[in-house]
C-alpha positions as CSV (number, residue, x, y, z in Angstrom):
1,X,136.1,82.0,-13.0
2,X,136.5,85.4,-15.1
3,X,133.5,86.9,-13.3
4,X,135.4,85.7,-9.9
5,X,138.5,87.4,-11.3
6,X,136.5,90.7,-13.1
7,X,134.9,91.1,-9.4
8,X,138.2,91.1,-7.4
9,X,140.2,93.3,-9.9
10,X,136.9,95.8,-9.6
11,X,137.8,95.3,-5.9
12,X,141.5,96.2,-6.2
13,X,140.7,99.3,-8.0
14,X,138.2,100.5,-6.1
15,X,140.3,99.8,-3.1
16,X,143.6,101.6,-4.2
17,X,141.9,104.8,-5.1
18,X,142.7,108.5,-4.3
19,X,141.7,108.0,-0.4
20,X,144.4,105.4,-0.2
21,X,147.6,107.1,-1.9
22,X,146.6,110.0,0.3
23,X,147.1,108.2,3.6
24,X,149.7,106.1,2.3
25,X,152.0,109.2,0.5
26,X,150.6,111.8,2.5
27,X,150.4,110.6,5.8
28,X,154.2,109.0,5.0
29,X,155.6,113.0,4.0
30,X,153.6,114.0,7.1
31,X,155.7,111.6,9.1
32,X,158.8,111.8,7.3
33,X,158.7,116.2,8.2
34,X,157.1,115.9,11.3
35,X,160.6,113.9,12.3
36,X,162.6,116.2,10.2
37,X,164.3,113.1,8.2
38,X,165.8,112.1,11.8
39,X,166.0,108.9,11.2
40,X,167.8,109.3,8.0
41,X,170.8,110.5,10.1
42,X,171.2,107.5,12.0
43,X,171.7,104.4,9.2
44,X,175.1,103.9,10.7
45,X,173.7,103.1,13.9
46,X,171.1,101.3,13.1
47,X,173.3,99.0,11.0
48,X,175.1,98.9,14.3
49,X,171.7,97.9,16.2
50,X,171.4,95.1,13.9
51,X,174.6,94.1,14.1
52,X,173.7,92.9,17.7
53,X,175.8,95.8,19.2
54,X,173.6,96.7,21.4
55,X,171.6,93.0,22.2
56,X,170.9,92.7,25.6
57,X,169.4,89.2,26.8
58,X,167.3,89.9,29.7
59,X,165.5,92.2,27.2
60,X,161.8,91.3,26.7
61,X,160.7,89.5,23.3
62,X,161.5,86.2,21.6
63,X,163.8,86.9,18.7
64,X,166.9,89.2,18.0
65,X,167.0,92.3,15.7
66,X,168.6,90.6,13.1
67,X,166.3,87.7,13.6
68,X,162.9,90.5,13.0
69,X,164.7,92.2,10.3
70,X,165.0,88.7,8.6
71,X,161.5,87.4,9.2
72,X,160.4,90.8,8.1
73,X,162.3,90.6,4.8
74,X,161.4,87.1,4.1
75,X,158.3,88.0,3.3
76,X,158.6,91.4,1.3
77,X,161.7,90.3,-0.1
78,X,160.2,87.8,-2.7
79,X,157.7,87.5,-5.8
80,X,157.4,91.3,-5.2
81,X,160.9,92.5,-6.4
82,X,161.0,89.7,-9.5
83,X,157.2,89.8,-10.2
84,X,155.5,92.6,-8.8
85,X,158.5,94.7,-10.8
86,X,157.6,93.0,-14.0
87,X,154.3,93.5,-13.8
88,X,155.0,97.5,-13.1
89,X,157.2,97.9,-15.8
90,X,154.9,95.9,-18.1
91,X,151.5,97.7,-17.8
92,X,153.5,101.4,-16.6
93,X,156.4,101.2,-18.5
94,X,160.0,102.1,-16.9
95,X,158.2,105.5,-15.3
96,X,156.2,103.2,-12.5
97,X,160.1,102.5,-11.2
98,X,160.6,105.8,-10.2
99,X,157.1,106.1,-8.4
100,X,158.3,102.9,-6.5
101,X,161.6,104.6,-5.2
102,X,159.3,107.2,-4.3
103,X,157.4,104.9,-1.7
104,X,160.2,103.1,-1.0
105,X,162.0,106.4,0.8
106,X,158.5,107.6,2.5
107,X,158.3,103.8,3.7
108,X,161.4,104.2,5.4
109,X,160.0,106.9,7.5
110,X,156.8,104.8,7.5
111,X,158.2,101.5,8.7
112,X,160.3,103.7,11.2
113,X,157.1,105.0,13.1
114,X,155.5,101.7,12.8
115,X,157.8,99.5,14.4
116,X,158.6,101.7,16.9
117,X,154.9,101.9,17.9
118,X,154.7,97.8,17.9
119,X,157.3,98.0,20.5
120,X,156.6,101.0,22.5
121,X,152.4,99.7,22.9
122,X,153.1,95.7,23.1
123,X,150.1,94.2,24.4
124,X,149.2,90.8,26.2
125,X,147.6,88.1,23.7
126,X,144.4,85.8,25.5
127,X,147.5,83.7,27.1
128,X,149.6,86.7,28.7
129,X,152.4,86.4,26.0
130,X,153.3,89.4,24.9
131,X,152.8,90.7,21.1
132,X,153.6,93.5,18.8
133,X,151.9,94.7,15.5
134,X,149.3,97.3,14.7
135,X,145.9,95.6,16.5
136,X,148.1,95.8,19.7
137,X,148.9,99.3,19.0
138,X,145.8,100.6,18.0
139,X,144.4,99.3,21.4
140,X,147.5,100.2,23.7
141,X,148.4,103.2,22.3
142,X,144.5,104.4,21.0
143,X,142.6,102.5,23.7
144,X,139.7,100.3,23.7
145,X,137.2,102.5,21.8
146,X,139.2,102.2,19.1
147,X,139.1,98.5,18.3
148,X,137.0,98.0,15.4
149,X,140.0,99.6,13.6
150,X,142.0,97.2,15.1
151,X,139.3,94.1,14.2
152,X,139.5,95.6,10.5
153,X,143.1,95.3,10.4
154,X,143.2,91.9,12.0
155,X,140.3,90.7,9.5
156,X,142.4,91.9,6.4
157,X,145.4,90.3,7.5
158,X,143.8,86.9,7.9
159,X,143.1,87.1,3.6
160,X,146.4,89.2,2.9
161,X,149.0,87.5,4.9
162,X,147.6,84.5,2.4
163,X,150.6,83.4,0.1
164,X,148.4,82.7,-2.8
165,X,150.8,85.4,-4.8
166,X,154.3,83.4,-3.9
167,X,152.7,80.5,-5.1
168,X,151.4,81.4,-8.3
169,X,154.4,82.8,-9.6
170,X,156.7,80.0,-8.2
171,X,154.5,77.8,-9.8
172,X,154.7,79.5,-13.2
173,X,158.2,79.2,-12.9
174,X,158.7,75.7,-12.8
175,X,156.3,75.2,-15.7
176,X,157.8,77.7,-18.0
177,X,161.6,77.3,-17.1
178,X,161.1,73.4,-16.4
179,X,158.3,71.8,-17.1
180,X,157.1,73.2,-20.3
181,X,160.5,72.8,-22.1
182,X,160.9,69.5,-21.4
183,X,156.8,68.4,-22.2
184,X,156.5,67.5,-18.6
185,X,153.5,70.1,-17.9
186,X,150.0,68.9,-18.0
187,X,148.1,71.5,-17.1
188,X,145.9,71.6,-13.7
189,X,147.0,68.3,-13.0
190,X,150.8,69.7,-12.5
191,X,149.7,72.8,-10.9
192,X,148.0,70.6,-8.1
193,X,151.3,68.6,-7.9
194,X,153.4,71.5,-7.4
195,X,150.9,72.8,-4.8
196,X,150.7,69.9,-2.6
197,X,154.8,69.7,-2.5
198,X,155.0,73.8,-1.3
199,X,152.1,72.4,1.0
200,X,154.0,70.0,2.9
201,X,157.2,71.8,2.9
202,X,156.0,74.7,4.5
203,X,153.5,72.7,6.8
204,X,157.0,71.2,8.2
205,X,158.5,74.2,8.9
206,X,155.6,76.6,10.1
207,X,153.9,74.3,12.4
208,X,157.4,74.5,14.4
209,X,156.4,78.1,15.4
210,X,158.2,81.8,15.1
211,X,161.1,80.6,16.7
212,X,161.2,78.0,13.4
213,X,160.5,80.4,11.4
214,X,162.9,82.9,12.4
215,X,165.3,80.6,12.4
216,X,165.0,79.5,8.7
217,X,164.5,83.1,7.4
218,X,167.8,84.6,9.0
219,X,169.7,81.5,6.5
220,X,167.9,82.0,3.8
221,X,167.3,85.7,3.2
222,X,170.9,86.8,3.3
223,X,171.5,83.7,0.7
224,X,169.1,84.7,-1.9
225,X,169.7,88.5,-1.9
226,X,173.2,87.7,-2.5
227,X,172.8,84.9,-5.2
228,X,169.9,87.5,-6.8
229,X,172.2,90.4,-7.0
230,X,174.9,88.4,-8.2
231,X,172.9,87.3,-11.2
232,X,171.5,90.6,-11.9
233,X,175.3,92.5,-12.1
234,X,176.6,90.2,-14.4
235,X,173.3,90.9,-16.8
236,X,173.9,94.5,-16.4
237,X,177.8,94.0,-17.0
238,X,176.9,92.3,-20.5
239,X,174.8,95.6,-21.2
240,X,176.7,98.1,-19.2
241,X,176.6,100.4,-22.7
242,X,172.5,100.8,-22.1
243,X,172.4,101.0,-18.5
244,X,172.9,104.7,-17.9
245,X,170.3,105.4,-20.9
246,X,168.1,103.3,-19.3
247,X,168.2,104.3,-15.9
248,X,167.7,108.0,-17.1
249,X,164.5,106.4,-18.8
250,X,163.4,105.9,-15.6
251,X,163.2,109.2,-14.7
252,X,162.0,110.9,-18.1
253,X,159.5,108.2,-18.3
254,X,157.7,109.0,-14.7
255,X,156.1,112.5,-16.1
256,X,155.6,111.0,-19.6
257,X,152.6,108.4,-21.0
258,X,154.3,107.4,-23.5
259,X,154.8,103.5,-22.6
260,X,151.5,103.7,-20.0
261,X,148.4,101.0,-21.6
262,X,146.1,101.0,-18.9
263,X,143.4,103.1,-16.9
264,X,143.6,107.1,-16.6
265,X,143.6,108.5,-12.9
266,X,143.2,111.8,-11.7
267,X,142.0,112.3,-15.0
268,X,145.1,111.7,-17.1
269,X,147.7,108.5,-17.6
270,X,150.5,110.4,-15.4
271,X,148.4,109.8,-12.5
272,X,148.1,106.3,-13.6
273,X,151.5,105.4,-13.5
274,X,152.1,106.8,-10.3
275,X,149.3,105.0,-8.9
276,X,151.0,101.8,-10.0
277,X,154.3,102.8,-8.9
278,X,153.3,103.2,-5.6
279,X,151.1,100.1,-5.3
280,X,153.4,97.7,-6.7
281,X,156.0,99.9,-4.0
282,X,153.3,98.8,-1.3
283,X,153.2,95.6,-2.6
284,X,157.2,94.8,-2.3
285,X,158.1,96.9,0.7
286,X,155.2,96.6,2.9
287,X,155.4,99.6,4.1
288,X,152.0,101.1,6.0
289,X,150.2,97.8,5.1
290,X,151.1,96.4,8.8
291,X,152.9,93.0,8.4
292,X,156.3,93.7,9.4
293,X,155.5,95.8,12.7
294,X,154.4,92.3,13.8
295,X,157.4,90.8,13.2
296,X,159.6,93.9,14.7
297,X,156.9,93.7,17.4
298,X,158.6,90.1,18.6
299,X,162.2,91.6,18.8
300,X,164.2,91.0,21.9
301,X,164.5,94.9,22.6
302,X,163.3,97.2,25.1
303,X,164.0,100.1,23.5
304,X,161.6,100.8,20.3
305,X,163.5,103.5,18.8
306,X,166.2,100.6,17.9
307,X,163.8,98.5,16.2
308,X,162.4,101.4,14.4
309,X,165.6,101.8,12.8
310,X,166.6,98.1,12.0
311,X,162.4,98.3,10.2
312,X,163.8,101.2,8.6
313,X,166.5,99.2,6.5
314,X,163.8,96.9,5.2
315,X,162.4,99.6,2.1
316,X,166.1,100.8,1.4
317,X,166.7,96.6,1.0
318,X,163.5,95.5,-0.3
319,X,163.0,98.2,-2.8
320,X,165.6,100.9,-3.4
321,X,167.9,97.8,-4.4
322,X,166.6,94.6,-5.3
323,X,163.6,96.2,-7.2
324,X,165.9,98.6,-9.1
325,X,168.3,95.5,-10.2
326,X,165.4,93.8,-11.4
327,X,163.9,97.0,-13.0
328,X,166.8,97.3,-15.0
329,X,167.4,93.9,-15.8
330,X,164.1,94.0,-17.6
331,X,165.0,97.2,-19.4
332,X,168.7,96.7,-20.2
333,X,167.7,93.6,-22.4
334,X,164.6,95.2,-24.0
335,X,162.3,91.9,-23.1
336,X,159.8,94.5,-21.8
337,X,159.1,95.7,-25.5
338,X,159.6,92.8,-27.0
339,X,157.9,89.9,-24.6
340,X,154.3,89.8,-24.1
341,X,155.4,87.7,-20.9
342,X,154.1,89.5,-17.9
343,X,154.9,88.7,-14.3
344,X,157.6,85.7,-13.3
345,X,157.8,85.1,-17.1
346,X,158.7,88.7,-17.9
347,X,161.7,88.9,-15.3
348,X,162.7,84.7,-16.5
349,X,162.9,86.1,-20.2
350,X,165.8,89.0,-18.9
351,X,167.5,86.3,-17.6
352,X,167.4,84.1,-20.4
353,X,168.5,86.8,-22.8
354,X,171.7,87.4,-20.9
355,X,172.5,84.0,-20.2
356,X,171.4,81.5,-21.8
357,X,170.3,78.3,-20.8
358,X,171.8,79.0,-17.5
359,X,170.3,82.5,-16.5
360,X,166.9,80.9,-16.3
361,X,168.0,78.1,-13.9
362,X,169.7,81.0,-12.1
363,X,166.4,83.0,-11.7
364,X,164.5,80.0,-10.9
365,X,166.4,79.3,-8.2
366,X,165.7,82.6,-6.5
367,X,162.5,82.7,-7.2
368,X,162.4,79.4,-5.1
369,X,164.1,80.4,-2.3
370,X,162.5,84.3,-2.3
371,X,158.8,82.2,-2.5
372,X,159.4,78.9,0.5
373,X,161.1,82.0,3.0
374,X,157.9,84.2,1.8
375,X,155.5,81.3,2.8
376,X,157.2,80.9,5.7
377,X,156.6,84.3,7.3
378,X,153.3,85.3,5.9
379,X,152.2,82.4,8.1
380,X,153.2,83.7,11.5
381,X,151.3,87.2,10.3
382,X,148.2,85.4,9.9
383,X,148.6,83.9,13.1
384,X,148.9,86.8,14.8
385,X,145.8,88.4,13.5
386,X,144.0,85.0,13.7
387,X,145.4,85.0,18.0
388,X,144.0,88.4,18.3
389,X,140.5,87.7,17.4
390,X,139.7,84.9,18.4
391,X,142.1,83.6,21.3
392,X,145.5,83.0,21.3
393,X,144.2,79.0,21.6
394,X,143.1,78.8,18.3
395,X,145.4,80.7,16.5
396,X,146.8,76.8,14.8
397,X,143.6,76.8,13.1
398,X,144.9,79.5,10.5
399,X,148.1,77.5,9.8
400,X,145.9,74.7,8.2
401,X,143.8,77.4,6.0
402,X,146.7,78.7,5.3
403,X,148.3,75.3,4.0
404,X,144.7,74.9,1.8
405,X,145.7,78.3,0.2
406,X,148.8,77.1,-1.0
407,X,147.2,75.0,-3.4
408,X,144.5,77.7,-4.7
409,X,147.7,80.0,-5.4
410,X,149.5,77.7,-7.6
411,X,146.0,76.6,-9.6
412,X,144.4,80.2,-10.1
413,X,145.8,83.0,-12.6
414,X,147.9,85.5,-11.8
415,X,145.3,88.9,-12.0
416,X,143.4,87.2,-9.4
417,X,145.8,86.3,-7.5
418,X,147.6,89.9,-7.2
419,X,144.6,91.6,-7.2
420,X,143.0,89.7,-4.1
421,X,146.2,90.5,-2.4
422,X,146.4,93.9,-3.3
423,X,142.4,94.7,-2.1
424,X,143.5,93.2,1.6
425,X,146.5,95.4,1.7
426,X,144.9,98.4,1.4
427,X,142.2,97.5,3.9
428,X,145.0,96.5,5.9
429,X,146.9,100.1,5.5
430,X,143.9,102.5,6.5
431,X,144.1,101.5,10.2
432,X,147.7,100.9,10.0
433,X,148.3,104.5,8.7
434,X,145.3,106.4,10.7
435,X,146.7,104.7,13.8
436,X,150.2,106.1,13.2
437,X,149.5,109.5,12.2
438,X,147.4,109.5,15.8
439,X,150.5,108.2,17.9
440,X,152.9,110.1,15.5
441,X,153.7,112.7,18.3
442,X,154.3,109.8,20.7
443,X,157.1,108.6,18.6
444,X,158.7,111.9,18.3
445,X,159.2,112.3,21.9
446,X,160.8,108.7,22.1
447,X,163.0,109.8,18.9
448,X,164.0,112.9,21.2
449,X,164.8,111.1,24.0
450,X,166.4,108.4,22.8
451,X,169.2,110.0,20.2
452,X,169.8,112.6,23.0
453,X,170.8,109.3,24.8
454,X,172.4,108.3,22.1
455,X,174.8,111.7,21.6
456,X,175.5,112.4,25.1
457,X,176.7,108.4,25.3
458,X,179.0,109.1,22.3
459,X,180.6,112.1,24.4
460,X,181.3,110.5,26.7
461,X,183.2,107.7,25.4
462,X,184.6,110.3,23.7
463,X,185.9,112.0,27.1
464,X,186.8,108.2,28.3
465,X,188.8,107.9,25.4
């Protein structure tokens, strides 16, 4: 198992070198100036798309905006803000926070472009429904010549839209908040147990389909965000003296080595912790990977500039907040210098400092609903890429690999488990990004169009009025 686990960390590494942060940052700025932070001016009304303002029924797709925002968030809105935020801050040190903010605002451009594209190139799957996400658009938008970069991206998503990450760390949970405390845990043997329970519970709900799914993620996300950032204000209440030295930390921290323990990039540790900051960023928000244009690609809309700006919300959400709360949660209580915990544990042992006995509970809580809504979504991804390569007919067949995975998550370590994830990310992200930058100018003329719509609508209601 360690030379398993050496070989797919050597594959992480390799895979989220210099290339990689160059068409994941770079190819983000390009986006974000080529619109001229457009976008950015329209938050209220996108809010106002989401809303369901501007729904329209006879619309073509299968869910609502709210419903694809939901779905979306399901799945980056879990183990990546509690975990993946742990395991930053624990091999970066508070620096790797800012580096995440940092991918978190280029995302937004990111997911902007990308969901607009899964909606402006829908294609057909093998059974004429239609479909959205970045094989479609690579093909539509790129043409036919182009898809072996939509056969890479597909490929990749069939391994990364596995939920073997979830897993692991909601399975750590129970054992160190529950289990282990009260001498219930027995090793493998409990690991299975808790494997084969996630198992069947999301084998009941995503065998129902997206319309399932979408259904259960538009309860439960709002739920857990608001029961997570609950918890995390009254931590930083009890150490509102520390908080503003802390979140300066963050910033000092992201040009200094001072906290940073692990491997040197562009030849010195600064580089280093900016790598992490951005791949752990990747790894919460999503953004460039691909998943959540599949999703968007299913909303109810015929206009795709609206559902670029309802993707748009999802880094802000994801990352700019519930990544930050849990960032300082873990610094405000000083568990990051004092715990060797890393992951799940790491974030648990905040919690626990704050509030005893019952912050735990609290944390494990979210950490159950932020994993089952997680394991729901990832599931329809893989569906998707499993329907575009080999017929929409056999696309069930994932859904039981899929279930199968479940129980490797929760009975493997954590290092191989993120770094698995991590390598099918990136080879997810090249064709995602090269396929964007392509169709970039594409978007731009939509953008044009559409908030020229937009103003000249505005005055005249204003006239009306």
């Amino acid at each position: 198992m360690k030379n398993i686990d050496d070989f797919i960390a050597n594959m992480a590494s390799a895979a989220w070198g210099l290339p990689l942060l160059i068409i994941l940052i770079g190819g983000g700025l390009y986006l974000l100036i080529r619109i001229k932070f457009l976008p950015f001016r329209y938050l209220g009304h996108a809010i106002a798309v989401l809303r369901g303002k501007y729904d329209n029924e006879s619309d073509i797709g299968e869910i609502s905006h709210f419903q694809a925002l939901t779905t979306a968030l399901s799945a980056t809105v879990g183990m990546g803000n509690i975990a993946g935020v742990a395991v930053a801050i624990a091999i970066g040190g508070p620096g790797a926070v800012f580096w995440m903010w940092v991918s978190a605002v280029i995302g937004m451009s990111t997911k902007f472009f990308t969901a607009t594209l899964a909606i402006l190139y829908r294609g057909k799957d093998s059974e004429g429904e239609i479909q959205g996400g970045p094989m479609y658009f690579i093909t539509e938008g790129l043409g036919k010549k182009w898809m072996p970069l939509a056969i890479l991206f597909s490929v990749a998503g069939l391994i990364g839209a596995l939920p073997v990450f979830n897993v692991n760390q909601l399975t750590q949970a129970i054992n160190d908040i529950l289990l282990k405390p009260a001498g219930l845990y027995e090793g493998f043997k409990t690991d299975l147990i808790i494997g084969l329970s996630l198992a069947t519970i999301t084998a009941l709900v995503i065998l129902g389909g997206l319309g399932r799914i979408s259904k259960t993620a538009s309860k439960l996300v709002p739920a857990m965000v608001l029961l997570y950032f609950t918890s995390v204000i009254i931590i930083l209440i009890i150490h509102i003296d520390v908080v503003p030295e802390y979140f300066k930390l963050i910033f000092t921290d992201a040009f200094s080595a001072n906290f940073f323990k692990g491997d040197a990039f562009l030849g010195g540790v600064i580089g280093g912790i900016i790598l992490l900051g951005i791949r752990r960023g990747a790894f919460s928000n999503e953004a460039g990977i691909g998943t959540a244009p599949m999703a968007h690609g299913a909303a109810k809309t015929n206009e795709p500039i609206r559902e670029g700006l309802v993707a748009m919300l999802g880094p802000a959400i994801d990352t700019l907040i519930i990544c930050t709360l849990t960032a300082l949660a873990i610094l405000v209580t000083g568990v990051w210098q004092s715990s060797d915990a890393n992951g799940v544990s790491l974030t648990a042992s905040a919690f626990e400092e704050s509030m005893p006995t019952i912050g735990k509970y609290g944390l494990l809580a979210c950490i159950a609903i932020f994993s089952i809504s997680s394991l729901f979504s990832y599931s329809y991804y893989g569906t998707k890429c499993m329907s575009f390569l080999f017929g929409a007919k056999n696309k069930h067949i994932y859904n039981y690999f899929y279930i199968l995975s479940i129980l490797i998550g929760a009975t493997t370590s954590l290092s191989m488990m993120i770094n698995l994830i991590d390598t099918f990310f990136a080879l997810m992200a090249i064709p995602t990004m090269t396929a964007t930058i392509i169709l970039a100018p594409r978007v731009i003329k939509e953008a044009k169009i559409y908030f020229e719509k937009l103003k000249q609508r505005k005055i005249a209601e204003k006239k009306d009025f």
